[in-house]
């Protein structure tokens, strides 16, 4: 029977080589995992059973449902009305339109649970206005891309759902834990955009705050505003579970978009369903093979080996935080956020627990690392969405987004040093 180091070399070395050869991640995980099963003398029937068991999970229903809800609300006019409300709230301020972009992203994040979906929905409405107001193209794209990162932090978050399924931590508790950090980062970004606009000499908006205009926007968009209230209110009040809330969000979005706003046609709904199926299919493959991959690691106690190795270097939790964050930031450049959560959560969860770090607190920092990954080339998904919208080069938007990345690192340091920002709500209301 092969030892731990041999299996670890196959799993990590094989995966690294396949990724460098540009083999799709799902197939890379499958080949590395299958090779480890064969070398270890285990039956491939066990691996096949792992594939089936991994996707036969009730909480995972939330993932495609939140995807569908976000796509429907984008194409059905709800996202545009949320942007109108955000714009009416901020007026006559230097950089006001950029600040509105972040605020609108916060609103839409409470519906979609996805970073790229938030970037696409808000950017499609805001980028033309930003360019019309003479915002530099790269800067406009950077604002939209950074605002989109809030889609995976502000609940409901697809990444937190995946993390909760893997670790067994309460998803409702994770949503509560993400609420204050999400609001803190969102408000911080609004102020940061204002500062950046002053530095870049962006002029104050011509429009002024008008309470009557705000009330008109709220009246027109009241059903869009109610969407996040219904979703989050239902979860926190215990009326429905996070999984059920995803179905509620999708059904609510379809009803409002088709029968109230009448901007979603039956053909448009079918296209939304097809897009959701395509995204879910790709994610499902990665999820299934990564589960089998993780089971091989658990079988040979590789997470425990890594935990012991790290703690042989240091038992200082802050040094552990630093090492993990550096690693995840690097991986964010070459791997999408959902893959990071699926692959690395089983590896790092035992490590952080061994040094006394709360799994709920770790989830928030993990997701914030994933947010930064949306902004780092060559794989920064939000960058490519925003770059296409702003019609700028990758170089332009990459340079413009650097200050925003540094700001997010600052927020990460604050959240690491002050864990109660993440833990206060779940500890108070759920006694986690």
PDB file of N, CA, C and O in Angstrom, residues 57 59-60 159-169 171 174 287 290-291 338-347 349 359 366:
ATOM      1  N   UNK A  57     -27.512  15.955  -3.010  1.00  0.00           N
ATOM      2  CA  UNK A  57     -27.504  16.750  -1.782  1.00  0.00           C
ATOM      3  C   UNK A  57     -28.581  17.825  -1.867  1.00  0.00           C
ATOM      4  O   UNK A  57     -28.570  18.650  -2.789  1.00  0.00           O
ATOM      5  N   UNK A  59     -29.117  20.612   0.027  1.00  0.00           N
ATOM      6  CA  UNK A  59     -28.685  22.018   0.073  1.00  0.00           C
ATOM      7  C   UNK A  59     -28.127  22.537  -1.246  1.00  0.00           C
ATOM      8  O   UNK A  59     -28.176  23.738  -1.521  1.00  0.00           O
ATOM      9  N   UNK A  60     -27.610  21.636  -2.088  1.00  0.00           N
ATOM     10  CA  UNK A  60     -27.033  22.075  -3.356  1.00  0.00           C
ATOM     11  C   UNK A  60     -28.082  22.601  -4.342  1.00  0.00           C
ATOM     12  O   UNK A  60     -27.742  23.278  -5.313  1.00  0.00           O
ATOM     13  N   UNK A 159     -20.928  30.812  -2.609  1.00  0.00           N
ATOM     14  CA  UNK A 159     -19.707  30.255  -2.039  1.00  0.00           C
ATOM     15  C   UNK A 159     -19.924  29.805  -0.599  1.00  0.00           C
ATOM     16  O   UNK A 159     -19.405  28.758  -0.176  1.00  0.00           O
ATOM     17  N   UNK A 160     -20.684  30.577   0.166  1.00  0.00           N
ATOM     18  CA  UNK A 160     -20.954  30.189   1.551  1.00  0.00           C
ATOM     19  C   UNK A 160     -21.839  28.950   1.620  1.00  0.00           C
ATOM     20  O   UNK A 160     -21.699  28.132   2.536  1.00  0.00           O
ATOM     21  N   UNK A 161     -22.734  28.797   0.664  1.00  0.00           N
ATOM     22  CA  UNK A 161     -23.554  27.577   0.615  1.00  0.00           C
ATOM     23  C   UNK A 161     -22.658  26.364   0.388  1.00  0.00           C
ATOM     24  O   UNK A 161     -22.777  25.341   1.078  1.00  0.00           O
ATOM     25  N   UNK A 162     -21.742  26.463  -0.581  1.00  0.00           N
ATOM     26  CA  UNK A 162     -20.827  25.355  -0.858  1.00  0.00           C
ATOM     27  C   UNK A 162     -19.952  25.055   0.363  1.00  0.00           C
ATOM     28  O   UNK A 162     -19.757  23.886   0.727  1.00  0.00           O
ATOM     29  N   UNK A 163     -19.444  26.100   0.991  1.00  0.00           N
ATOM     30  CA  UNK A 163     -18.601  25.935   2.184  1.00  0.00           C
ATOM     31  C   UNK A 163     -19.396  25.239   3.292  1.00  0.00           C
ATOM     32  O   UNK A 163     -18.880  24.334   3.963  1.00  0.00           O
ATOM     33  N   UNK A 164     -20.641  25.649   3.492  1.00  0.00           N
ATOM     34  CA  UNK A 164     -21.471  25.044   4.530  1.00  0.00           C
ATOM     35  C   UNK A 164     -21.751  23.581   4.266  1.00  0.00           C
ATOM     36  O   UNK A 164     -21.744  22.757   5.194  1.00  0.00           O
ATOM     37  N   UNK A 165     -21.979  23.219   2.993  1.00  0.00           N
ATOM     38  CA  UNK A 165     -22.226  21.818   2.642  1.00  0.00           C
ATOM     39  C   UNK A 165     -20.986  20.974   2.936  1.00  0.00           C
ATOM     40  O   UNK A 165     -21.081  19.861   3.463  1.00  0.00           O
ATOM     41  N   UNK A 166     -19.804  21.519   2.613  1.00  0.00           N
ATOM     42  CA  UNK A 166     -18.559  20.761   2.798  1.00  0.00           C
ATOM     43  C   UNK A 166     -18.228  20.575   4.272  1.00  0.00           C
ATOM     44  O   UNK A 166     -17.864  19.475   4.715  1.00  0.00           O
ATOM     45  N   UNK A 167     -18.354  21.638   5.061  1.00  0.00           N
ATOM     46  CA  UNK A 167     -17.907  21.601   6.462  1.00  0.00           C
ATOM     47  C   UNK A 167     -19.003  21.187   7.438  1.00  0.00           C
ATOM     48  O   UNK A 167     -18.715  20.836   8.582  1.00  0.00           O
ATOM     49  N   UNK A 168     -20.264  21.244   7.007  1.00  0.00           N
ATOM     50  CA  UNK A 168     -21.366  20.954   7.913  1.00  0.00           C
ATOM     51  C   UNK A 168     -21.733  22.112   8.816  1.00  0.00           C
ATOM     52  O   UNK A 168     -22.565  21.967   9.705  1.00  0.00           O
ATOM     53  N   UNK A 169     -21.126  23.282   8.589  1.00  0.00           N
ATOM     54  CA  UNK A 169     -21.459  24.477   9.359  1.00  0.00           C
ATOM     55  C   UNK A 169     -22.818  25.008   8.896  1.00  0.00           C
ATOM     56  O   UNK A 169     -23.152  24.943   7.707  1.00  0.00           O
ATOM     57  N   UNK A 171     -25.558  26.966   7.306  1.00  0.00           N
ATOM     58  CA  UNK A 171     -25.541  27.955   6.223  1.00  0.00           C
ATOM     59  C   UNK A 171     -26.207  29.251   6.681  1.00  0.00           C
ATOM     60  O   UNK A 171     -25.741  30.350   6.345  1.00  0.00           O
ATOM     61  N   UNK A 174     -23.636  31.066   8.557  1.00  0.00           N
ATOM     62  CA  UNK A 174     -22.655  31.667   7.656  1.00  0.00           C
ATOM     63  C   UNK A 174     -23.203  32.946   7.028  1.00  0.00           C
ATOM     64  O   UNK A 174     -22.482  33.940   6.879  1.00  0.00           O
ATOM     65  N   UNK A 287     -17.828  19.694  -8.851  1.00  0.00           N
ATOM     66  CA  UNK A 287     -18.250  19.312  -7.499  1.00  0.00           C
ATOM     67  C   UNK A 287     -18.125  17.802  -7.312  1.00  0.00           C
ATOM     68  O   UNK A 287     -17.594  17.337  -6.293  1.00  0.00           O
ATOM     69  N   UNK A 290     -14.393  16.576  -7.402  1.00  0.00           N
ATOM     70  CA  UNK A 290     -13.617  17.098  -6.277  1.00  0.00           C
ATOM     71  C   UNK A 290     -13.983  16.381  -4.982  1.00  0.00           C
ATOM     72  O   UNK A 290     -13.152  16.256  -4.072  1.00  0.00           O
ATOM     73  N   UNK A 291     -15.226  15.897  -4.880  1.00  0.00           N
ATOM     74  CA  UNK A 291     -15.625  15.135  -3.694  1.00  0.00           C
ATOM     75  C   UNK A 291     -14.839  13.831  -3.609  1.00  0.00           C
ATOM     76  O   UNK A 291     -14.321  13.461  -2.548  1.00  0.00           O
ATOM     77  N   UNK A 338     -15.344  29.180  -6.994  1.00  0.00           N
ATOM     78  CA  UNK A 338     -16.075  27.990  -6.557  1.00  0.00           C
ATOM     79  C   UNK A 338     -15.149  26.779  -6.485  1.00  0.00           C
ATOM     80  O   UNK A 338     -15.250  25.952  -5.580  1.00  0.00           O
ATOM     81  N   UNK A 339     -14.224  26.682  -7.445  1.00  0.00           N
ATOM     82  CA  UNK A 339     -13.266  25.578  -7.419  1.00  0.00           C
ATOM     83  C   UNK A 339     -12.369  25.678  -6.194  1.00  0.00           C
ATOM     84  O   UNK A 339     -12.037  24.665  -5.569  1.00  0.00           O
ATOM     85  N   UNK A 340     -11.962  26.899  -5.839  1.00  0.00           N
ATOM     86  CA  UNK A 340     -11.135  27.080  -4.642  1.00  0.00           C
ATOM     87  C   UNK A 340     -11.851  26.571  -3.391  1.00  0.00           C
ATOM     88  O   UNK A 340     -11.266  25.852  -2.571  1.00  0.00           O
ATOM     89  N   UNK A 341     -13.123  26.960  -3.253  1.00  0.00           N
ATOM     90  CA  UNK A 341     -13.881  26.548  -2.066  1.00  0.00           C
ATOM     91  C   UNK A 341     -14.045  25.032  -2.030  1.00  0.00           C
ATOM     92  O   UNK A 341     -13.849  24.394  -0.992  1.00  0.00           O
ATOM     93  N   UNK A 342     -14.366  24.445  -3.176  1.00  0.00           N
ATOM     94  CA  UNK A 342     -14.606  23.008  -3.240  1.00  0.00           C
ATOM     95  C   UNK A 342     -13.337  22.218  -2.934  1.00  0.00           C
ATOM     96  O   UNK A 342     -13.367  21.223  -2.195  1.00  0.00           O
ATOM     97  N   UNK A 343     -12.194  22.662  -3.467  1.00  0.00           N
ATOM     98  CA  UNK A 343     -10.954  21.893  -3.337  1.00  0.00           C
ATOM     99  C   UNK A 343     -10.242  22.154  -2.013  1.00  0.00           C
ATOM    100  O   UNK A 343      -9.786  21.225  -1.341  1.00  0.00           O
ATOM    101  N   UNK A 344     -10.148  23.430  -1.618  1.00  0.00           N
ATOM    102  CA  UNK A 344      -9.264  23.775  -0.501  1.00  0.00           C
ATOM    103  C   UNK A 344      -9.944  23.804   0.865  1.00  0.00           C
ATOM    104  O   UNK A 344      -9.254  23.757   1.889  1.00  0.00           O
ATOM    105  N   UNK A 345     -11.274  23.865   0.894  1.00  0.00           N
ATOM    106  CA  UNK A 345     -11.940  23.842   2.203  1.00  0.00           C
ATOM    107  C   UNK A 345     -11.612  22.566   2.991  1.00  0.00           C
ATOM    108  O   UNK A 345     -11.261  22.643   4.174  1.00  0.00           O
ATOM    109  N   UNK A 346     -11.692  21.367   2.369  1.00  0.00           N
ATOM    110  CA  UNK A 346     -11.358  20.167   3.150  1.00  0.00           C
ATOM    111  C   UNK A 346      -9.897  20.130   3.592  1.00  0.00           C
ATOM    112  O   UNK A 346      -9.567  19.454   4.576  1.00  0.00           O
ATOM    113  N   UNK A 347      -9.014  20.839   2.869  1.00  0.00           N
ATOM    114  CA  UNK A 347      -7.601  20.840   3.227  1.00  0.00           C
ATOM    115  C   UNK A 347      -7.327  21.769   4.398  1.00  0.00           C
ATOM    116  O   UNK A 347      -6.635  21.415   5.360  1.00  0.00           O
ATOM    117  N   UNK A 349      -9.623  23.444   6.472  1.00  0.00           N
ATOM    118  CA  UNK A 349     -10.500  23.442   7.645  1.00  0.00           C
ATOM    119  C   UNK A 349      -9.851  22.762   8.856  1.00  0.00           C
ATOM    120  O   UNK A 349      -9.871  23.307   9.967  1.00  0.00           O
ATOM    121  N   UNK A 359     -14.365  28.046  12.380  1.00  0.00           N
ATOM    122  CA  UNK A 359     -14.660  27.733  10.977  1.00  0.00           C
ATOM    123  C   UNK A 359     -15.552  28.779  10.319  1.00  0.00           C
ATOM    124  O   UNK A 359     -15.471  29.012   9.110  1.00  0.00           O
ATOM    125  N   UNK A 366     -12.002  33.366   3.800  1.00  0.00           N
ATOM    126  CA  UNK A 366     -11.880  32.562   2.581  1.00  0.00           C
ATOM    127  C   UNK A 366     -12.656  33.225   1.440  1.00  0.00           C
ATOM    128  O   UNK A 366     -12.143  33.391   0.324  1.00  0.00           O
TER     129      UNK A 366
END
